[in-house]
């Protein structure tokens, strides 16, 4: 694991975007695994700026998002589909037909999970999977549990997760209770994982995930088993690492 700590958000954002840009420049058909939440927003902004400056083109790139809420229309202001359009995909030259996200409105959710997992399987290995970190150690929406599910599946969201994400909704009750997420096995198949974490409120879980025991009670700790993980932290998130 290569852990890098940055003094400013700007430096972190530029480093994260630089890793992704370098990958796409060297592999124009790169397969990117993308994440939502507050954490990647600054990196996405840097990618949009790089595209607008003519530094990078995403024409041949494919994207695969980690997760999506169940029961929100794509047009809902808090859907991950809309988030991705507004933060990144709608501002770059990526082909819409190569942008993939689970369909949280599917009538048959189990069939949708199988479809998404098969799509990932057929598309080939993800070159870079971008990840944020939940306060309870979740990655994607893989919540802590006595056992984890390997592939794409439906998950019940923990109250802590719903509370953390309530800021994206008008009222806390509107936060969906379920989501579709890539499984931890799906995530670990990526060639490289780029984990990004910011803020003092994540310092304790960063320590557990990166330096604690490998346990399903902290899903991010399984990243310790992956051969190519780069972690970008701000100083606060990295403040408890020894
Ligand atoms: C969300 C997402 C995760 C994200 C995490 C942290 O619920 N499903 O993919 O990494 O929680 O979110 P944030 O970056 O807003 O702190």
PDB file of C-alpha atoms and ligand atoms in Angstrom:
ATOM      1  CA  UNK A   1       0.000   0.000   0.000  1.00  0.00           C
ATOM      2  CA  UNK A   2       1.322   3.380  -0.967  1.00  0.00           C
ATOM      3  CA  UNK A   3      -0.060   5.984   1.465  1.00  0.00           C
ATOM      4  CA  UNK A   4       0.369   9.648   0.520  1.00  0.00           C
ATOM      5  CA  UNK A   5      -0.661  12.519   2.792  1.00  0.00           C
ATOM      6  CA  UNK A   6      -1.313  16.037   1.494  1.00  0.00           C
ATOM      7  CA  UNK A   7      -1.209  19.392   3.225  1.00  0.00           C
ATOM      8  CA  UNK A   8      -3.963  20.968   1.142  1.00  0.00           C
ATOM      9  CA  UNK A   9      -7.126  19.739  -0.544  1.00  0.00           C
ATOM     10  CA  UNK A  10      -5.903  21.263  -3.767  1.00  0.00           C
ATOM     11  CA  UNK A  11      -2.701  19.218  -3.704  1.00  0.00           C
ATOM     12  CA  UNK A  12      -4.692  16.063  -2.981  1.00  0.00           C
ATOM     13  CA  UNK A  13      -7.153  16.775  -5.789  1.00  0.00           C
ATOM     14  CA  UNK A  14      -4.357  17.426  -8.281  1.00  0.00           C
ATOM     15  CA  UNK A  15      -2.556  14.242  -7.262  1.00  0.00           C
ATOM     16  CA  UNK A  16      -5.722  12.135  -7.604  1.00  0.00           C
ATOM     17  CA  UNK A  17      -6.641  13.657 -10.954  1.00  0.00           C
ATOM     18  CA  UNK A  18      -3.034  13.322 -12.104  1.00  0.00           C
ATOM     19  CA  UNK A  19      -3.041   9.568 -11.480  1.00  0.00           C
ATOM     20  CA  UNK A  20      -6.287   9.151 -13.440  1.00  0.00           C
ATOM     21  CA  UNK A  21      -5.178  11.467 -16.241  1.00  0.00           C
ATOM     22  CA  UNK A  22      -1.856   9.676 -16.628  1.00  0.00           C
ATOM     23  CA  UNK A  23      -3.676   6.348 -16.871  1.00  0.00           C
ATOM     24  CA  UNK A  24      -6.068   7.625 -19.554  1.00  0.00           C
ATOM     25  CA  UNK A  25      -3.242   9.275 -21.493  1.00  0.00           C
ATOM     26  CA  UNK A  26      -1.314   6.005 -21.611  1.00  0.00           C
ATOM     27  CA  UNK A  27      -4.419   3.821 -22.041  1.00  0.00           C
ATOM     28  CA  UNK A  28      -7.132   5.758 -23.905  1.00  0.00           C
ATOM     29  CA  UNK A  29      -9.516   2.799 -23.516  1.00  0.00           C
ATOM     30  CA  UNK A  30      -9.071   2.636 -19.755  1.00  0.00           C
ATOM     31  CA  UNK A  31     -11.881   1.187 -17.658  1.00  0.00           C
ATOM     32  CA  UNK A  32     -12.486   3.425 -14.659  1.00  0.00           C
ATOM     33  CA  UNK A  33     -14.418   2.413 -11.567  1.00  0.00           C
ATOM     34  CA  UNK A  34     -16.001   5.577 -10.185  1.00  0.00           C
ATOM     35  CA  UNK A  35     -17.308   6.625  -6.786  1.00  0.00           C
ATOM     36  CA  UNK A  36     -19.790   9.161  -5.451  1.00  0.00           C
ATOM     37  CA  UNK A  37     -20.016  11.098  -2.174  1.00  0.00           C
ATOM     38  CA  UNK A  38     -18.306  14.310  -1.186  1.00  0.00           C
ATOM     39  CA  UNK A  39     -14.785  12.883  -1.324  1.00  0.00           C
ATOM     40  CA  UNK A  40     -14.158  12.640  -5.107  1.00  0.00           C
ATOM     41  CA  UNK A  41     -15.801  15.949  -6.068  1.00  0.00           C
ATOM     42  CA  UNK A  42     -12.570  17.975  -6.093  1.00  0.00           C
ATOM     43  CA  UNK A  43     -10.807  15.301  -8.125  1.00  0.00           C
ATOM     44  CA  UNK A  44     -13.637  15.250 -10.660  1.00  0.00           C
ATOM     45  CA  UNK A  45     -13.398  19.037 -10.947  1.00  0.00           C
ATOM     46  CA  UNK A  46      -9.687  18.714 -11.742  1.00  0.00           C
ATOM     47  CA  UNK A  47     -10.479  16.088 -14.402  1.00  0.00           C
ATOM     48  CA  UNK A  48     -13.063  18.386 -15.998  1.00  0.00           C
ATOM     49  CA  UNK A  49     -10.507  21.201 -15.989  1.00  0.00           C
ATOM     50  CA  UNK A  50      -7.869  18.927 -17.565  1.00  0.00           C
ATOM     51  CA  UNK A  51     -10.346  17.917 -20.274  1.00  0.00           C
ATOM     52  CA  UNK A  52     -11.299  21.536 -20.973  1.00  0.00           C
ATOM     53  CA  UNK A  53      -7.618  22.469 -21.139  1.00  0.00           C
ATOM     54  CA  UNK A  54      -7.124  19.764 -23.773  1.00  0.00           C
ATOM     55  CA  UNK A  55      -4.767  17.733 -21.594  1.00  0.00           C
ATOM     56  CA  UNK A  56      -6.839  14.558 -21.711  1.00  0.00           C
ATOM     57  CA  UNK A  57      -9.678  12.989 -23.704  1.00  0.00           C
ATOM     58  CA  UNK A  58     -12.098  10.411 -22.310  1.00  0.00           C
ATOM     59  CA  UNK A  59     -13.529   9.412 -25.711  1.00  0.00           C
ATOM     60  CA  UNK A  60     -12.450   5.798 -25.448  1.00  0.00           C
ATOM     61  CA  UNK A  61     -12.848   5.425 -21.688  1.00  0.00           C
ATOM     62  CA  UNK A  62     -15.521   3.273 -20.024  1.00  0.00           C
ATOM     63  CA  UNK A  63     -16.849   4.035 -16.550  1.00  0.00           C
ATOM     64  CA  UNK A  64     -18.476   1.746 -14.024  1.00  0.00           C
ATOM     65  CA  UNK A  65     -19.961   3.228 -10.866  1.00  0.00           C
ATOM     66  CA  UNK A  66     -19.790   1.418  -7.583  1.00  0.00           C
ATOM     67  CA  UNK A  67     -23.357   1.790  -6.461  1.00  0.00           C
ATOM     68  CA  UNK A  68     -26.787   3.391  -6.726  1.00  0.00           C
ATOM     69  CA  UNK A  69     -29.717   3.957  -4.385  1.00  0.00           C
ATOM     70  CA  UNK A  70     -32.778   1.786  -4.827  1.00  0.00           C
ATOM     71  CA  UNK A  71     -36.007   3.644  -5.528  1.00  0.00           C
ATOM     72  CA  UNK A  72     -34.679   6.957  -6.830  1.00  0.00           C
ATOM     73  CA  UNK A  73     -35.385   7.996 -10.412  1.00  0.00           C
ATOM     74  CA  UNK A  74     -32.255   8.877 -12.374  1.00  0.00           C
ATOM     75  CA  UNK A  75     -33.490  12.466 -12.460  1.00  0.00           C
ATOM     76  CA  UNK A  76     -33.737  12.669  -8.636  1.00  0.00           C
ATOM     77  CA  UNK A  77     -31.332  15.295  -7.347  1.00  0.00           C
ATOM     78  CA  UNK A  78     -29.661  12.795  -5.000  1.00  0.00           C
ATOM     79  CA  UNK A  79     -29.417   9.828  -7.393  1.00  0.00           C
ATOM     80  CA  UNK A  80     -25.868   8.745  -8.102  1.00  0.00           C
ATOM     81  CA  UNK A  81     -26.689   8.777 -11.820  1.00  0.00           C
ATOM     82  CA  UNK A  82     -27.417  12.503 -11.603  1.00  0.00           C
ATOM     83  CA  UNK A  83     -24.454  13.120  -9.296  1.00  0.00           C
ATOM     84  CA  UNK A  84     -22.097  11.616 -11.867  1.00  0.00           C
ATOM     85  CA  UNK A  85     -23.616  13.662 -14.701  1.00  0.00           C
ATOM     86  CA  UNK A  86     -23.319  16.876 -12.728  1.00  0.00           C
ATOM     87  CA  UNK A  87     -19.889  16.300 -11.222  1.00  0.00           C
ATOM     88  CA  UNK A  88     -18.044  14.648 -14.108  1.00  0.00           C
ATOM     89  CA  UNK A  89     -19.640  12.690 -16.914  1.00  0.00           C
ATOM     90  CA  UNK A  90     -21.786  15.504 -18.295  1.00  0.00           C
ATOM     91  CA  UNK A  91     -18.740  17.767 -18.653  1.00  0.00           C
ATOM     92  CA  UNK A  92     -16.266  15.519 -20.483  1.00  0.00           C
ATOM     93  CA  UNK A  93     -16.214  13.762 -23.849  1.00  0.00           C
ATOM     94  CA  UNK A  94     -16.867  10.245 -22.541  1.00  0.00           C
ATOM     95  CA  UNK A  95     -19.398   8.323 -24.693  1.00  0.00           C
ATOM     96  CA  UNK A  96     -22.709   8.039 -22.757  1.00  0.00           C
ATOM     97  CA  UNK A  97     -23.109   4.405 -23.858  1.00  0.00           C
ATOM     98  CA  UNK A  98     -19.855   3.567 -22.099  1.00  0.00           C
ATOM     99  CA  UNK A  99     -20.974   5.057 -18.747  1.00  0.00           C
ATOM    100  CA  UNK A 100     -22.413   2.378 -16.503  1.00  0.00           C
ATOM    101  CA  UNK A 101     -24.227   2.554 -13.186  1.00  0.00           C
ATOM    102  CA  UNK A 102     -26.570   0.040 -11.523  1.00  0.00           C
ATOM    103  CA  UNK A 103     -30.263   0.705 -12.160  1.00  0.00           C
ATOM    104  CA  UNK A 104     -31.871   1.279  -8.771  1.00  0.00           C
ATOM    105  CA  UNK A 105     -35.326   1.420 -10.381  1.00  0.00           C
ATOM    106  CA  UNK A 106     -35.146  -2.060 -11.911  1.00  0.00           C
ATOM    107  CA  UNK A 107     -38.278  -4.141 -11.326  1.00  0.00           C
ATOM    108  CA  UNK A 108     -36.219  -7.260 -10.686  1.00  0.00           C
ATOM    109  CA  UNK A 109     -33.341  -6.098  -8.502  1.00  0.00           C
ATOM    110  CA  UNK A 110     -31.621  -9.478  -8.302  1.00  0.00           C
ATOM    111  CA  UNK A 111     -31.633  -9.693 -12.107  1.00  0.00           C
ATOM    112  CA  UNK A 112     -30.185  -6.177 -12.243  1.00  0.00           C
ATOM    113  CA  UNK A 113     -27.372  -7.195  -9.881  1.00  0.00           C
ATOM    114  CA  UNK A 114     -26.584 -10.207 -12.064  1.00  0.00           C
ATOM    115  CA  UNK A 115     -26.670  -8.021 -15.195  1.00  0.00           C
ATOM    116  CA  UNK A 116     -24.243  -5.505 -13.698  1.00  0.00           C
ATOM    117  CA  UNK A 117     -21.841  -8.157 -12.460  1.00  0.00           C
ATOM    118  CA  UNK A 118     -21.907  -9.862 -15.886  1.00  0.00           C
ATOM    119  CA  UNK A 119     -21.321  -6.518 -17.595  1.00  0.00           C
ATOM    120  CA  UNK A 120     -18.228  -6.013 -15.430  1.00  0.00           C
ATOM    121  CA  UNK A 121     -17.082  -9.539 -16.171  1.00  0.00           C
ATOM    122  CA  UNK A 122     -17.562  -9.090 -19.937  1.00  0.00           C
ATOM    123  CA  UNK A 123     -15.937  -5.653 -20.030  1.00  0.00           C
ATOM    124  CA  UNK A 124     -12.643  -6.886 -18.655  1.00  0.00           C
ATOM    125  CA  UNK A 125     -10.715  -5.911 -15.573  1.00  0.00           C
ATOM    126  CA  UNK A 126     -11.239  -2.388 -14.240  1.00  0.00           C
ATOM    127  CA  UNK A 127      -7.919  -0.550 -14.586  1.00  0.00           C
ATOM    128  CA  UNK A 128      -8.455   1.861 -11.702  1.00  0.00           C
ATOM    129  CA  UNK A 129     -11.138   1.786  -9.038  1.00  0.00           C
ATOM    130  CA  UNK A 130     -11.658   5.054  -7.198  1.00  0.00           C
ATOM    131  CA  UNK A 131     -12.978   4.629  -3.651  1.00  0.00           C
ATOM    132  CA  UNK A 132     -14.100   6.815  -0.779  1.00  0.00           C
ATOM    133  CA  UNK A 133     -14.500   5.517   2.758  1.00  0.00           C
ATOM    134  CA  UNK A 134     -17.624   5.439   4.933  1.00  0.00           C
ATOM    135  CA  UNK A 135     -17.355   6.358   8.614  1.00  0.00           C
ATOM    136  CA  UNK A 136     -18.006   2.735   9.504  1.00  0.00           C
ATOM    137  CA  UNK A 137     -15.432   1.419   7.030  1.00  0.00           C
ATOM    138  CA  UNK A 138     -17.811   0.762   4.150  1.00  0.00           C
ATOM    139  CA  UNK A 139     -16.558   0.818   0.577  1.00  0.00           C
ATOM    140  CA  UNK A 140     -19.147   1.284  -2.139  1.00  0.00           C
ATOM    141  CA  UNK A 141     -22.136   0.401   0.035  1.00  0.00           C
ATOM    142  CA  UNK A 142     -20.588  -2.743   1.504  1.00  0.00           C
ATOM    143  CA  UNK A 143     -21.554  -2.259   5.135  1.00  0.00           C
ATOM    144  CA  UNK A 144     -19.717  -3.925   8.062  1.00  0.00           C
ATOM    145  CA  UNK A 145     -21.075  -7.382   8.841  1.00  0.00           C
ATOM    146  CA  UNK A 146     -20.076 -10.846  10.048  1.00  0.00           C
ATOM    147  CA  UNK A 147     -19.781 -11.825   6.388  1.00  0.00           C
ATOM    148  CA  UNK A 148     -19.631  -9.883   3.126  1.00  0.00           C
ATOM    149  CA  UNK A 149     -21.102 -10.563  -0.297  1.00  0.00           C
ATOM    150  CA  UNK A 150     -18.602 -11.116  -3.100  1.00  0.00           C
ATOM    151  CA  UNK A 151     -20.428  -9.742  -6.136  1.00  0.00           C
ATOM    152  CA  UNK A 152     -22.942  -6.998  -6.981  1.00  0.00           C
ATOM    153  CA  UNK A 153     -25.919  -7.200  -4.631  1.00  0.00           C
ATOM    154  CA  UNK A 154     -28.740  -5.393  -2.851  1.00  0.00           C
ATOM    155  CA  UNK A 155     -27.782  -3.994   0.537  1.00  0.00           C
ATOM    156  CA  UNK A 156     -29.712  -2.536   3.482  1.00  0.00           C
ATOM    157  CA  UNK A 157     -28.119   0.754   4.450  1.00  0.00           C
ATOM    158  CA  UNK A 158     -27.068   1.241   8.047  1.00  0.00           C
ATOM    159  CA  UNK A 159     -28.645   4.137   9.946  1.00  0.00           C
ATOM    160  CA  UNK A 160     -25.197   5.726  10.327  1.00  0.00           C
ATOM    161  CA  UNK A 161     -24.768   5.672   6.553  1.00  0.00           C
ATOM    162  CA  UNK A 162     -28.234   7.128   5.965  1.00  0.00           C
ATOM    163  CA  UNK A 163     -27.509   9.904   8.466  1.00  0.00           C
ATOM    164  CA  UNK A 164     -24.149  10.674   6.831  1.00  0.00           C
ATOM    165  CA  UNK A 165     -25.808  10.910   3.416  1.00  0.00           C
ATOM    166  CA  UNK A 166     -28.864  12.893   4.590  1.00  0.00           C
ATOM    167  CA  UNK A 167     -27.068  16.106   3.613  1.00  0.00           C
ATOM    168  CA  UNK A 168     -27.742  15.301  -0.047  1.00  0.00           C
ATOM    169  CA  UNK A 169     -31.536  15.085   0.568  1.00  0.00           C
ATOM    170  CA  UNK A 170     -34.209  17.602   1.597  1.00  0.00           C
ATOM    171  CA  UNK A 171     -35.140  15.561   4.690  1.00  0.00           C
ATOM    172  CA  UNK A 172     -33.374  12.603   6.379  1.00  0.00           C
ATOM    173  CA  UNK A 173     -36.440  10.380   5.813  1.00  0.00           C
ATOM    174  CA  UNK A 174     -35.930  10.663   2.052  1.00  0.00           C
ATOM    175  CA  UNK A 175     -32.623   8.760   2.183  1.00  0.00           C
ATOM    176  CA  UNK A 176     -33.357   5.338   0.659  1.00  0.00           C
ATOM    177  CA  UNK A 177     -33.054   2.290   2.911  1.00  0.00           C
ATOM    178  CA  UNK A 178     -31.517   0.083   0.226  1.00  0.00           C
ATOM    179  CA  UNK A 179     -28.920   0.320  -2.522  1.00  0.00           C
ATOM    180  CA  UNK A 180     -27.253  -1.814  -5.182  1.00  0.00           C
ATOM    181  CA  UNK A 181     -23.502  -2.056  -4.754  1.00  0.00           C
ATOM    182  CA  UNK A 182     -20.574  -3.840  -6.307  1.00  0.00           C
ATOM    183  CA  UNK A 183     -19.416  -6.501  -3.856  1.00  0.00           C
ATOM    184  CA  UNK A 184     -16.062  -6.449  -2.136  1.00  0.00           C
ATOM    185  CA  UNK A 185     -14.940  -9.241  -4.464  1.00  0.00           C
ATOM    186  CA  UNK A 186     -15.933  -7.123  -7.460  1.00  0.00           C
ATOM    187  CA  UNK A 187     -13.965  -4.178  -6.098  1.00  0.00           C
ATOM    188  CA  UNK A 188     -10.871  -6.224  -5.313  1.00  0.00           C
ATOM    189  CA  UNK A 189     -10.711  -7.471  -8.932  1.00  0.00           C
ATOM    190  CA  UNK A 190      -9.577  -4.018 -10.111  1.00  0.00           C
ATOM    191  CA  UNK A 191      -5.940  -3.759 -11.256  1.00  0.00           C
ATOM    192  CA  UNK A 192      -5.375  -0.721  -9.074  1.00  0.00           C
ATOM    193  CA  UNK A 193      -7.366   0.877  -6.280  1.00  0.00           C
ATOM    194  CA  UNK A 194      -7.217   4.587  -5.497  1.00  0.00           C
ATOM    195  CA  UNK A 195      -8.636   5.169  -2.017  1.00  0.00           C
ATOM    196  CA  UNK A 196      -9.245   8.809  -1.079  1.00  0.00           C
ATOM    197  CA  UNK A 197     -10.143   9.971   2.430  1.00  0.00           C
ATOM    198  CA  UNK A 198     -10.483  13.440   3.912  1.00  0.00           C
ATOM    199  CA  UNK A 199     -11.263  14.896   7.327  1.00  0.00           C
ATOM    200  CA  UNK A 200     -10.732  14.387  11.053  1.00  0.00           C
ATOM    201  CA  UNK A 201     -14.011  12.490  11.382  1.00  0.00           C
ATOM    202  CA  UNK A 202     -12.480   9.688   9.259  1.00  0.00           C
ATOM    203  CA  UNK A 203      -9.096   9.521  11.050  1.00  0.00           C
ATOM    204  CA  UNK A 204     -10.078   6.630  13.336  1.00  0.00           C
ATOM    205  CA  UNK A 205     -11.592   4.508  10.564  1.00  0.00           C
ATOM    206  CA  UNK A 206      -8.578   5.227   8.319  1.00  0.00           C
ATOM    207  CA  UNK A 207      -6.344   3.810  11.043  1.00  0.00           C
ATOM    208  CA  UNK A 208      -8.556   0.736  11.428  1.00  0.00           C
ATOM    209  CA  UNK A 209      -8.829   0.172   7.687  1.00  0.00           C
ATOM    210  CA  UNK A 210      -5.153   0.580   6.843  1.00  0.00           C
ATOM    211  CA  UNK A 211      -3.385  -0.593   9.998  1.00  0.00           C
ATOM    212  CA  UNK A 212      -5.975  -2.623  11.902  1.00  0.00           C
ATOM    213  CA  UNK A 213      -6.871  -6.302  11.547  1.00  0.00           C
ATOM    214  CA  UNK A 214      -8.386  -7.503   8.276  1.00  0.00           C
ATOM    215  CA  UNK A 215     -12.029  -8.047   9.149  1.00  0.00           C
ATOM    216  CA  UNK A 216     -15.433  -7.932   7.475  1.00  0.00           C
ATOM    217  CA  UNK A 217     -16.466  -5.627  10.347  1.00  0.00           C
ATOM    218  CA  UNK A 218     -14.354  -3.016   8.533  1.00  0.00           C
ATOM    219  CA  UNK A 219     -14.850  -3.781   4.815  1.00  0.00           C
ATOM    220  CA  UNK A 220     -12.096  -1.359   3.768  1.00  0.00           C
ATOM    221  CA  UNK A 221      -9.563  -3.419   5.734  1.00  0.00           C
ATOM    222  CA  UNK A 222      -9.834  -6.051   2.976  1.00  0.00           C
ATOM    223  CA  UNK A 223      -7.980  -3.587   0.752  1.00  0.00           C
ATOM    224  CA  UNK A 224      -4.867  -4.606   2.695  1.00  0.00           C
ATOM    225  CA  UNK A 225      -4.980  -7.866   0.703  1.00  0.00           C
ATOM    226  CA  UNK A 226      -4.854  -6.075  -2.680  1.00  0.00           C
ATOM    227  CA  UNK A 227      -1.468  -5.857  -4.416  1.00  0.00           C
ATOM    228  CA  UNK A 228      -1.829  -2.336  -5.815  1.00  0.00           C
ATOM    229  CA  UNK A 229      -3.536   0.220  -3.582  1.00  0.00           C
ATOM    230  CA  UNK A 230      -2.695   3.921  -3.540  1.00  0.00           C
ATOM    231  CA  UNK A 231      -4.201   5.917  -0.659  1.00  0.00           C
ATOM    232  CA  UNK A 232      -4.543   9.697  -0.783  1.00  0.00           C
ATOM    233  CA  UNK A 233      -5.227  11.364   2.569  1.00  0.00           C
ATOM    234  CA  UNK A 234      -5.430  14.881   3.839  1.00  0.00           C
ATOM    235  CA  UNK A 235      -3.472  15.526   7.018  1.00  0.00           C
ATOM    236  CA  UNK A 236      -6.525  15.219   9.264  1.00  0.00           C
ATOM    237  CA  UNK A 237      -7.612  11.843   7.861  1.00  0.00           C
ATOM    238  CA  UNK A 238      -4.064  10.546   8.250  1.00  0.00           C
ATOM    239  CA  UNK A 239      -3.482  12.043  11.702  1.00  0.00           C
ATOM    240  CA  UNK A 240      -3.821   8.766  13.671  1.00  0.00           C
ATOM    241  CA  UNK A 241      -1.625   6.598  11.445  1.00  0.00           C
ATOM    242  CA  UNK A 242       1.560   5.371  13.089  1.00  0.00           C
TER     243      UNK A 242
HETATM  244  C1  LIG B   1     -21.252   6.854   0.423  1.00  0.00           C
HETATM  245  C2  LIG B   1     -20.898   6.102  -0.871  1.00  0.00           C
HETATM  246  C3  LIG B   1     -19.487   5.644  -0.841  1.00  0.00           C
HETATM  247  C4  LIG B   1     -18.660   6.786  -0.316  1.00  0.00           C
HETATM  248  C5  LIG B   1     -18.896   6.954   1.152  1.00  0.00           C
HETATM  249  C6  LIG B   1     -18.261   8.193   1.757  1.00  0.00           C
HETATM  250  O1  LIG B   1     -22.347   6.358   1.065  1.00  0.00           O
HETATM  251  N1  LIG B   1     -21.746   4.996  -1.219  1.00  0.00           N
HETATM  252  O2  LIG B   1     -19.085   5.238  -2.130  1.00  0.00           O
HETATM  253  O3  LIG B   1     -17.290   6.521  -0.490  1.00  0.00           O
HETATM  254  O4  LIG B   1     -20.261   6.857   1.440  1.00  0.00           O
HETATM  255  O5  LIG B   1     -18.941   9.337   1.407  1.00  0.00           O
HETATM  256  P1  LIG B   1     -18.328  10.800   1.505  1.00  0.00           P
HETATM  257  O6  LIG B   1     -17.252  10.873   0.482  1.00  0.00           O
HETATM  258  O7  LIG B   1     -19.458  11.724   1.191  1.00  0.00           O
HETATM  259  O8  LIG B   1     -17.815  10.951   2.889  1.00  0.00           O
END
